[in-house]
Amino acid sequence: MGVSLLILAGWASARAQAVDGQRAWGGANDIFDFPVGARAMAMGGAYVASADDPFALYWNPAALQNVQHMSLGIYYTNLPAGTQYSYLAYAHPTLFIGTFSVGVLSLNTPDIDIYDDQYPIKLGSLTYGRTLFLFGYGYRPLSWCSIGSTVKVERANLPGYPDPVSGAVHSLSESALGADFGLLLTPKFSTPFLSDLSLGLNIQNAVQRSIRAVENRESTPRTMRFGLGKTIRLGSEGSGIHVALEYDKTATIPGQMRMGLEYAYQGTLALRTGLYGDQLTIGGGAQVAGIAFDYSYWSGSDALLTGSHRMSVILNIGKGRERRLAEYQEREAQRIEQELAVKRQEERAQAIVSGSSRARVLFARNDFTGAYAAIIKVLFYDVTGNDPDLEDARKLQEQINSALSEQRKREEADILARNEEEMRIKRNNLQIEQHYQKALNAFSLEDFQEALAECDRALAIDSTSERVQLLRKNSDEQLRRKIMNLAERARQLQLQDRGYDAITLYNQARLLARGIPDIETFLAGQISTIESRLSREDLMRRAKSQEMNQNWAEAASLYREALRYDANNQSLRERFEEANARANAREMPMPDDVREIYRKGVNAYGQHKYDEAVQYFEQARKLQPLNKNILKALDSARENLQKQNSTQGNQTRGR
């Protein structure tokens, strides 16, 4: 063919021999099997469960979630035959939506001499270049599980065939698409032996690339990498030993074990060693001012007959993910606390004003027990006992106490006036007073059920006690009012479609209404109604979501289920019929009468008379409800009519 790739052929042959002898990185068919990152190479390539830097984009995209800083990873090395191999990647961890990463991996052999195969004439020189663009994403759906994927786009610049007339040789360019998938498990074990354990899996070339290799076309082999990592923490933070094991299996070669060991000191210095097959690897690293420098001595397949020195650099930018998250959570906590403080202050001011006003009204009506209960609620906010805002409330309490004392004295005087029952009245009065005080305290604490019980005990002794009767009446009124307030709040929540909150309040009201059959029955009915509605609304919500995604069959099924709870709901039935029609719609010919109506709708649509267009398309749909073209036209006309009405409304408001 007239092309002599002397340098490239020599290097490729040497690499193939190294692969056969050492079973190198994933097989001889993928030109990008050479590892990247001095840290990974120093640890014998056992990196699928240990990656925590931008090189995770290459080794295991799920491990991108281990990257704490926005960081840039750089790696460069010279391979045999003048070949240059480089890697550049950027990782961007977010707080809540995972980690994004982009990178480029380049292999380039320049100045390949091209000779005529009949005459020893040099025709020129070309460059053999392969570039792999990587786009990765890692996400942690669970606290102990991360998943990720890397999409690979390969671009190859290959030597072509010589021109039969001029003899000139031109390069050929070709592209290929592939993908990796990764998984990382970090189970939270409490035992020291199993803590800080990670399990990693990377399916490299899960989507295989297919591209020309000089004269033949190759497909990248699929490689399974499974590994585990275990960190043993020592002393101060950032110090410890990390052990890594990995098993690699490629379809074209037997499986191989990788082992690595790393000692880190206070997060700044590290010593590493590993075993890749029968090759010993060593290296180290240092981190200064957010920049990590890593070194490894490598004698793997790409080093051929001699060892080589490899270095990589990682630039960490800004604050780490954990620190940014902690700062975000702290800001949120401060914001919530400020909002709560303002709300508590507003509630306090409102409670003081309304409570004092109610106490004065009750006192004016000689309802001293009600006034006492109201003023006690106000003085609950008097934490120091001398709050100037509550000076009037304290004076009102003294007046109420004095009135209660006078009322109590009058009742006692009336009882003592009954000479023949004096002793019995005194005993009864003492018991009544005890029950009354308990009832009064329960009333002030809004335990109206207990207040009623104590009043009933007092009235069982003397049914004529006015203050007990009044207290019982107030307790009963307050209990019913409390029940009705809870029911009203539940109803308001029900109107706001907050059914679960409404059920909670209705259940609280039921506990208070024990022994009041009519109210208990009413509340039970309300709870039953809400529970049925919640089931229907959940189905409606899911159906509307499916409509938005145009999953008409699923939407129709959900509407059909919702009709079981509300069979007479005409609007719901119409939504079901419309979703069902779209789920079964298809292309079909139109009869003449349908076509005529459809044509009128199209003409109105073209004249921007969308309301008329909707009417015509609705008529056509009634004649052919499953015609996909009619349904599409109807949806478009409705959408434009809505936009037209919205624009006109804005213009009217603008005037």
PDB file of N, CA and C in Angstrom, residues 486-560:
ATOM      1  N   LEU A 486     -60.345  23.192  66.913  1.00  0.00           N
ATOM      2  CA  LEU A 486     -59.535  22.165  66.244  1.00  0.00           C
ATOM      3  C   LEU A 486     -60.200  21.706  64.957  1.00  0.00           C
ATOM      4  N   ALA A 487     -61.539  21.524  65.026  1.00  0.00           N
ATOM      5  CA  ALA A 487     -62.265  21.090  63.834  1.00  0.00           C
ATOM      6  C   ALA A 487     -62.212  22.156  62.744  1.00  0.00           C
ATOM      7  N   GLU A 488     -62.331  23.428  63.156  1.00  0.00           N
ATOM      8  CA  GLU A 488     -62.286  24.513  62.154  1.00  0.00           C
ATOM      9  C   GLU A 488     -60.899  24.619  61.524  1.00  0.00           C
ATOM     10  N   ARG A 489     -59.858  24.506  62.366  1.00  0.00           N
ATOM     11  CA  ARG A 489     -58.495  24.512  61.812  1.00  0.00           C
ATOM     12  C   ARG A 489     -58.282  23.338  60.871  1.00  0.00           C
ATOM     13  N   ALA A 490     -58.828  22.182  61.263  1.00  0.00           N
ATOM     14  CA  ALA A 490     -58.722  21.017  60.387  1.00  0.00           C
ATOM     15  C   ALA A 490     -59.449  21.261  59.077  1.00  0.00           C
ATOM     16  N   ARG A 491     -60.625  21.941  59.178  1.00  0.00           N
ATOM     17  CA  ARG A 491     -61.371  22.235  57.942  1.00  0.00           C
ATOM     18  C   ARG A 491     -60.588  23.179  57.038  1.00  0.00           C
ATOM     19  N   GLN A 492     -59.935  24.197  57.644  1.00  0.00           N
ATOM     20  CA  GLN A 492     -59.128  25.116  56.845  1.00  0.00           C
ATOM     21  C   GLN A 492     -57.970  24.380  56.176  1.00  0.00           C
ATOM     22  N   LEU A 493     -57.332  23.489  56.922  1.00  0.00           N
ATOM     23  CA  LEU A 493     -56.261  22.688  56.317  1.00  0.00           C
ATOM     24  C   LEU A 493     -56.809  21.813  55.201  1.00  0.00           C
ATOM     25  N   GLN A 494     -58.023  21.318  55.414  1.00  0.00           N
ATOM     26  CA  GLN A 494     -58.676  20.489  54.393  1.00  0.00           C
ATOM     27  C   GLN A 494     -58.909  21.302  53.126  1.00  0.00           C
ATOM     28  N   LEU A 495     -59.325  22.587  53.297  1.00  0.00           N
ATOM     29  CA  LEU A 495     -59.545  23.454  52.130  1.00  0.00           C
ATOM     30  C   LEU A 495     -58.237  23.778  51.423  1.00  0.00           C
ATOM     31  N   GLN A 496     -57.126  23.733  52.180  1.00  0.00           N
ATOM     32  CA  GLN A 496     -55.812  23.998  51.597  1.00  0.00           C
ATOM     33  C   GLN A 496     -55.158  22.732  51.052  1.00  0.00           C
ATOM     34  N   ASP A 497     -55.953  21.638  50.977  1.00  0.00           N
ATOM     35  CA  ASP A 497     -55.440  20.351  50.480  1.00  0.00           C
ATOM     36  C   ASP A 497     -54.313  19.814  51.352  1.00  0.00           C
ATOM     37  N   ARG A 498     -54.355  20.122  52.644  1.00  0.00           N
ATOM     38  CA  ARG A 498     -53.394  19.549  53.593  1.00  0.00           C
ATOM     39  C   ARG A 498     -54.114  18.494  54.419  1.00  0.00           C
ATOM     40  N   GLY A 499     -54.518  17.422  53.728  1.00  0.00           N
ATOM     41  CA  GLY A 499     -55.375  16.418  54.336  1.00  0.00           C
ATOM     42  C   GLY A 499     -54.748  15.723  55.529  1.00  0.00           C
ATOM     43  N   TYR A 500     -53.437  15.392  55.448  1.00  0.00           N
ATOM     44  CA  TYR A 500     -52.825  14.663  56.548  1.00  0.00           C
ATOM     45  C   TYR A 500     -52.780  15.524  57.810  1.00  0.00           C
ATOM     46  N   ASP A 501     -52.469  16.819  57.649  1.00  0.00           N
ATOM     47  CA  ASP A 501     -52.479  17.703  58.813  1.00  0.00           C
ATOM     48  C   ASP A 501     -53.891  17.829  59.381  1.00  0.00           C
ATOM     49  N   ALA A 502     -54.901  17.874  58.480  1.00  0.00           N
ATOM     50  CA  ALA A 502     -56.288  17.977  58.931  1.00  0.00           C
ATOM     51  C   ALA A 502     -56.687  16.738  59.746  1.00  0.00           C
ATOM     52  N   ILE A 503     -56.282  15.551  59.298  1.00  0.00           N
ATOM     53  CA  ILE A 503     -56.610  14.316  60.031  1.00  0.00           C
ATOM     54  C   ILE A 503     -56.006  14.354  61.428  1.00  0.00           C
ATOM     55  N   THR A 504     -54.753  14.876  61.537  1.00  0.00           N
ATOM     56  CA  THR A 504     -54.113  14.958  62.852  1.00  0.00           C
ATOM     57  C   THR A 504     -54.939  15.804  63.812  1.00  0.00           C
ATOM     58  N   LEU A 505     -55.428  16.967  63.329  1.00  0.00           N
ATOM     59  CA  LEU A 505     -56.234  17.835  64.191  1.00  0.00           C
ATOM     60  C   LEU A 505     -57.588  17.211  64.509  1.00  0.00           C
ATOM     61  N   TYR A 506     -58.210  16.551  63.526  1.00  0.00           N
ATOM     62  CA  TYR A 506     -59.490  15.881  63.796  1.00  0.00           C
ATOM     63  C   TYR A 506     -59.323  14.790  64.858  1.00  0.00           C
ATOM     64  N   ASN A 507     -58.209  14.063  64.819  1.00  0.00           N
ATOM     65  CA  ASN A 507     -57.979  13.020  65.823  1.00  0.00           C
ATOM     66  C   ASN A 507     -57.787  13.635  67.209  1.00  0.00           C
ATOM     67  N   GLN A 508     -57.084  14.799  67.272  1.00  0.00           N
ATOM     68  CA  GLN A 508     -56.955  15.481  68.553  1.00  0.00           C
ATOM     69  C   GLN A 508     -58.335  15.898  69.079  1.00  0.00           C
ATOM     70  N   ALA A 509     -59.175  16.387  68.160  1.00  0.00           N
ATOM     71  CA  ALA A 509     -60.524  16.786  68.568  1.00  0.00           C
ATOM     72  C   ALA A 509     -61.327  15.580  69.058  1.00  0.00           C
ATOM     73  N   ARG A 510     -61.142  14.421  68.422  1.00  0.00           N
ATOM     74  CA  ARG A 510     -61.880  13.210  68.847  1.00  0.00           C
ATOM     75  C   ARG A 510     -61.517  12.808  70.269  1.00  0.00           C
ATOM     76  N   LEU A 511     -60.209  12.949  70.615  1.00  0.00           N
ATOM     77  CA  LEU A 511     -59.809  12.609  71.981  1.00  0.00           C
ATOM     78  C   LEU A 511     -60.506  13.507  72.997  1.00  0.00           C
ATOM     79  N   LEU A 512     -60.641  14.797  72.639  1.00  0.00           N
ATOM     80  CA  LEU A 512     -61.318  15.719  73.554  1.00  0.00           C
ATOM     81  C   LEU A 512     -62.821  15.477  73.600  1.00  0.00           C
ATOM     82  N   ALA A 513     -63.387  14.915  72.520  1.00  0.00           N
ATOM     83  CA  ALA A 513     -64.843  14.757  72.414  1.00  0.00           C
ATOM     84  C   ALA A 513     -65.337  13.408  72.928  1.00  0.00           C
ATOM     85  N   ARG A 514     -64.462  12.668  73.585  1.00  0.00           N
ATOM     86  CA  ARG A 514     -64.925  11.387  74.134  1.00  0.00           C
ATOM     87  C   ARG A 514     -66.075  11.615  75.112  1.00  0.00           C
ATOM     88  N   GLY A 515     -67.144  10.865  74.927  1.00  0.00           N
ATOM     89  CA  GLY A 515     -68.330  11.021  75.750  1.00  0.00           C
ATOM     90  C   GLY A 515     -69.353  11.975  75.166  1.00  0.00           C
ATOM     91  N   ILE A 516     -69.043  12.574  73.993  1.00  0.00           N
ATOM     92  CA  ILE A 516     -70.010  13.446  73.292  1.00  0.00           C
ATOM     93  C   ILE A 516     -70.307  12.767  71.961  1.00  0.00           C
ATOM     94  N   PRO A 517     -71.272  11.852  71.905  1.00  0.00           N
ATOM     95  CA  PRO A 517     -71.459  10.970  70.744  1.00  0.00           C
ATOM     96  C   PRO A 517     -71.660  11.703  69.424  1.00  0.00           C
ATOM     97  N   ASP A 518     -72.476  12.778  69.434  1.00  0.00           N
ATOM     98  CA  ASP A 518     -72.755  13.440  68.154  1.00  0.00           C
ATOM     99  C   ASP A 518     -71.501  14.063  67.561  1.00  0.00           C
ATOM    100  N   ILE A 519     -70.666  14.645  68.400  1.00  0.00           N
ATOM    101  CA  ILE A 519     -69.428  15.259  67.893  1.00  0.00           C
ATOM    102  C   ILE A 519     -68.439  14.181  67.458  1.00  0.00           C
ATOM    103  N   GLU A 520     -68.351  13.104  68.250  1.00  0.00           N
ATOM    104  CA  GLU A 520     -67.458  12.010  67.861  1.00  0.00           C
ATOM    105  C   GLU A 520     -67.839  11.446  66.500  1.00  0.00           C
ATOM    106  N   THR A 521     -69.146  11.244  66.275  1.00  0.00           N
ATOM    107  CA  THR A 521     -69.613  10.718  64.984  1.00  0.00           C
ATOM    108  C   THR A 521     -69.277  11.674  63.848  1.00  0.00           C
ATOM    109  N   PHE A 522     -69.480  12.961  64.079  1.00  0.00           N
ATOM    110  CA  PHE A 522     -69.169  13.964  63.051  1.00  0.00           C
ATOM    111  C   PHE A 522     -67.679  13.945  62.694  1.00  0.00           C
ATOM    112  N   LEU A 523     -66.826  13.911  63.723  1.00  0.00           N
ATOM    113  CA  LEU A 523     -65.386  13.937  63.475  1.00  0.00           C
ATOM    114  C   LEU A 523     -64.921  12.678  62.761  1.00  0.00           C
ATOM    115  N   ALA A 524     -65.485  11.534  63.146  1.00  0.00           N
ATOM    116  CA  ALA A 524     -65.118  10.278  62.474  1.00  0.00           C
ATOM    117  C   ALA A 524     -65.499  10.329  60.997  1.00  0.00           C
ATOM    118  N   GLY A 525     -66.666  10.915  60.715  1.00  0.00           N
ATOM    119  CA  GLY A 525     -67.083  11.043  59.314  1.00  0.00           C
ATOM    120  C   GLY A 525     -66.149  11.944  58.531  1.00  0.00           C
ATOM    121  N   GLN A 526     -65.688  13.048  59.147  1.00  0.00           N
ATOM    122  CA  GLN A 526     -64.769  13.960  58.456  1.00  0.00           C
ATOM    123  C   GLN A 526     -63.445  13.258  58.136  1.00  0.00           C
ATOM    124  N   ILE A 527     -62.950  12.481  59.108  1.00  0.00           N
ATOM    125  CA  ILE A 527     -61.683  11.765  58.888  1.00  0.00           C
ATOM    126  C   ILE A 527     -61.826  10.776  57.743  1.00  0.00           C
ATOM    127  N   SER A 528     -62.948  10.040  57.728  1.00  0.00           N
ATOM    128  CA  SER A 528     -63.181   9.069  56.657  1.00  0.00           C
ATOM    129  C   SER A 528     -63.248   9.754  55.295  1.00  0.00           C
ATOM    130  N   THR A 529     -63.914  10.924  55.242  1.00  0.00           N
ATOM    131  CA  THR A 529     -64.027  11.663  53.970  1.00  0.00           C
ATOM    132  C   THR A 529     -62.659  12.108  53.470  1.00  0.00           C
ATOM    133  N   ILE A 530     -61.825  12.619  54.388  1.00  0.00           N
ATOM    134  CA  ILE A 530     -60.495  13.101  53.970  1.00  0.00           C
ATOM    135  C   ILE A 530     -59.641  11.944  53.481  1.00  0.00           C
ATOM    136  N   GLU A 531     -59.701  10.805  54.197  1.00  0.00           N
ATOM    137  CA  GLU A 531     -58.873   9.669  53.788  1.00  0.00           C
ATOM    138  C   GLU A 531     -59.235   9.202  52.387  1.00  0.00           C
ATOM    139  N   SER A 532     -60.554   9.184  52.076  1.00  0.00           N
ATOM    140  CA  SER A 532     -60.970   8.808  50.720  1.00  0.00           C
ATOM    141  C   SER A 532     -60.482   9.837  49.703  1.00  0.00           C
ATOM    142  N   ARG A 533     -60.569  11.118  50.067  1.00  0.00           N
ATOM    143  CA  ARG A 533     -60.155  12.168  49.135  1.00  0.00           C
ATOM    144  C   ARG A 533     -58.647  12.125  48.893  1.00  0.00           C
ATOM    145  N   LEU A 534     -57.887  11.844  49.970  1.00  0.00           N
ATOM    146  CA  LEU A 534     -56.437  11.775  49.797  1.00  0.00           C
ATOM    147  C   LEU A 534     -56.044  10.690  48.806  1.00  0.00           C
ATOM    148  N   SER A 535     -56.754   9.545  48.882  1.00  0.00           N
ATOM    149  CA  SER A 535     -56.466   8.466  47.931  1.00  0.00           C
ATOM    150  C   SER A 535     -56.756   8.924  46.508  1.00  0.00           C
ATOM    151  N   ARG A 536     -57.928   9.610  46.328  1.00  0.00           N
ATOM    152  CA  ARG A 536     -58.271  10.076  44.986  1.00  0.00           C
ATOM    153  C   ARG A 536     -57.293  11.154  44.508  1.00  0.00           C
ATOM    154  N   GLU A 537     -56.951  12.091  45.400  1.00  0.00           N
ATOM    155  CA  GLU A 537     -56.057  13.177  44.989  1.00  0.00           C
ATOM    156  C   GLU A 537     -54.664  12.666  44.675  1.00  0.00           C
ATOM    157  N   ASP A 538     -54.214  11.647  45.401  1.00  0.00           N
ATOM    158  CA  ASP A 538     -52.908  11.074  45.085  1.00  0.00           C
ATOM    159  C   ASP A 538     -52.899  10.479  43.685  1.00  0.00           C
ATOM    160  N   LEU A 539     -53.996   9.766  43.365  1.00  0.00           N
ATOM    161  CA  LEU A 539     -54.095   9.212  42.007  1.00  0.00           C
ATOM    162  C   LEU A 539     -54.155  10.328  40.972  1.00  0.00           C
ATOM    163  N   MET A 540     -54.911  11.424  41.278  1.00  0.00           N
ATOM    164  CA  MET A 540     -55.005  12.554  40.343  1.00  0.00           C
ATOM    165  C   MET A 540     -53.639  13.202  40.133  1.00  0.00           C
ATOM    166  N   ARG A 541     -52.887  13.371  41.238  1.00  0.00           N
ATOM    167  CA  ARG A 541     -51.578  14.009  41.133  1.00  0.00           C
ATOM    168  C   ARG A 541     -50.636  13.166  40.277  1.00  0.00           C
ATOM    169  N   ARG A 542     -50.632  11.886  40.510  1.00  0.00           N
ATOM    170  CA  ARG A 542     -49.771  11.013  39.712  1.00  0.00           C
ATOM    171  C   ARG A 542     -50.199  10.988  38.258  1.00  0.00           C
ATOM    172  N   ALA A 543     -51.535  11.031  38.026  1.00  0.00           N
ATOM    173  CA  ALA A 543     -52.029  11.031  36.647  1.00  0.00           C
ATOM    174  C   ALA A 543     -51.611  12.302  35.924  1.00  0.00           C
ATOM    175  N   LYS A 544     -51.705  13.463  36.605  1.00  0.00           N
ATOM    176  CA  LYS A 544     -51.308  14.726  35.970  1.00  0.00           C
ATOM    177  C   LYS A 544     -49.820  14.733  35.651  1.00  0.00           C
ATOM    178  N   SER A 545     -49.027  14.113  36.556  1.00  0.00           N
ATOM    179  CA  SER A 545     -47.593  14.021  36.276  1.00  0.00           C
ATOM    180  C   SER A 545     -47.328  13.194  35.019  1.00  0.00           C
ATOM    181  N   GLN A 546     -48.083  12.096  34.872  1.00  0.00           N
ATOM    182  CA  GLN A 546     -47.921  11.263  33.676  1.00  0.00           C
ATOM    183  C   GLN A 546     -48.379  12.022  32.433  1.00  0.00           C
ATOM    184  N   GLU A 547     -49.445  12.865  32.567  1.00  0.00           N
ATOM    185  CA  GLU A 547     -49.896  13.683  31.438  1.00  0.00           C
ATOM    186  C   GLU A 547     -48.786  14.631  30.986  1.00  0.00           C
ATOM    187  N   MET A 548     -48.107  15.265  31.960  1.00  0.00           N
ATOM    188  CA  MET A 548     -47.044  16.203  31.610  1.00  0.00           C
ATOM    189  C   MET A 548     -45.927  15.498  30.847  1.00  0.00           C
ATOM    190  N   ASN A 549     -45.671  14.238  31.190  1.00  0.00           N
ATOM    191  CA  ASN A 549     -44.653  13.459  30.472  1.00  0.00           C
ATOM    192  C   ASN A 549     -45.223  12.741  29.249  1.00  0.00           C
ATOM    193  N   GLN A 550     -46.541  13.002  28.953  1.00  0.00           N
ATOM    194  CA  GLN A 550     -47.235  12.422  27.804  1.00  0.00           C
ATOM    195  C   GLN A 550     -47.242  10.891  27.858  1.00  0.00           C
ATOM    196  N   ASN A 551     -47.262  10.357  29.079  1.00  0.00           N
ATOM    197  CA  ASN A 551     -47.459   8.920  29.263  1.00  0.00           C
ATOM    198  C   ASN A 551     -48.960   8.684  29.389  1.00  0.00           C
ATOM    199  N   TRP A 552     -49.645   8.756  28.227  1.00  0.00           N
ATOM    200  CA  TRP A 552     -51.108   8.793  28.253  1.00  0.00           C
ATOM    201  C   TRP A 552     -51.720   7.501  28.783  1.00  0.00           C
ATOM    202  N   ALA A 553     -51.133   6.353  28.449  1.00  0.00           N
ATOM    203  CA  ALA A 553     -51.717   5.087  28.900  1.00  0.00           C
ATOM    204  C   ALA A 553     -51.680   5.000  30.431  1.00  0.00           C
ATOM    205  N   GLU A 554     -50.522   5.378  31.024  1.00  0.00           N
ATOM    206  CA  GLU A 554     -50.425   5.338  32.479  1.00  0.00           C
ATOM    207  C   GLU A 554     -51.367   6.350  33.113  1.00  0.00           C
ATOM    208  N   ALA A 555     -51.482   7.553  32.489  1.00  0.00           N
ATOM    209  CA  ALA A 555     -52.392   8.576  33.017  1.00  0.00           C
ATOM    210  C   ALA A 555     -53.838   8.082  32.987  1.00  0.00           C
ATOM    211  N   ALA A 556     -54.243   7.441  31.875  1.00  0.00           N
ATOM    212  CA  ALA A 556     -55.613   6.936  31.772  1.00  0.00           C
ATOM    213  C   ALA A 556     -55.894   5.879  32.843  1.00  0.00           C
ATOM    214  N   SER A 557     -54.887   5.009  33.092  1.00  0.00           N
ATOM    215  CA  SER A 557     -55.076   3.980  34.110  1.00  0.00           C
ATOM    216  C   SER A 557     -55.277   4.597  35.496  1.00  0.00           C
ATOM    217  N   LEU A 558     -54.504   5.651  35.810  1.00  0.00           N
ATOM    218  CA  LEU A 558     -54.631   6.305  37.106  1.00  0.00           C
ATOM    219  C   LEU A 558     -55.966   7.044  37.239  1.00  0.00           C
ATOM    220  N   TYR A 559     -56.443   7.686  36.136  1.00  0.00           N
ATOM    221  CA  TYR A 559     -57.740   8.363  36.192  1.00  0.00           C
ATOM    222  C   TYR A 559     -58.871   7.345  36.383  1.00  0.00           C
ATOM    223  N   ARG A 560     -58.721   6.189  35.738  1.00  0.00           N
ATOM    224  CA  ARG A 560     -59.748   5.149  35.885  1.00  0.00           C
ATOM    225  C   ARG A 560     -59.828   4.696  37.350  1.00  0.00           C
TER     226      ARG A 560
END
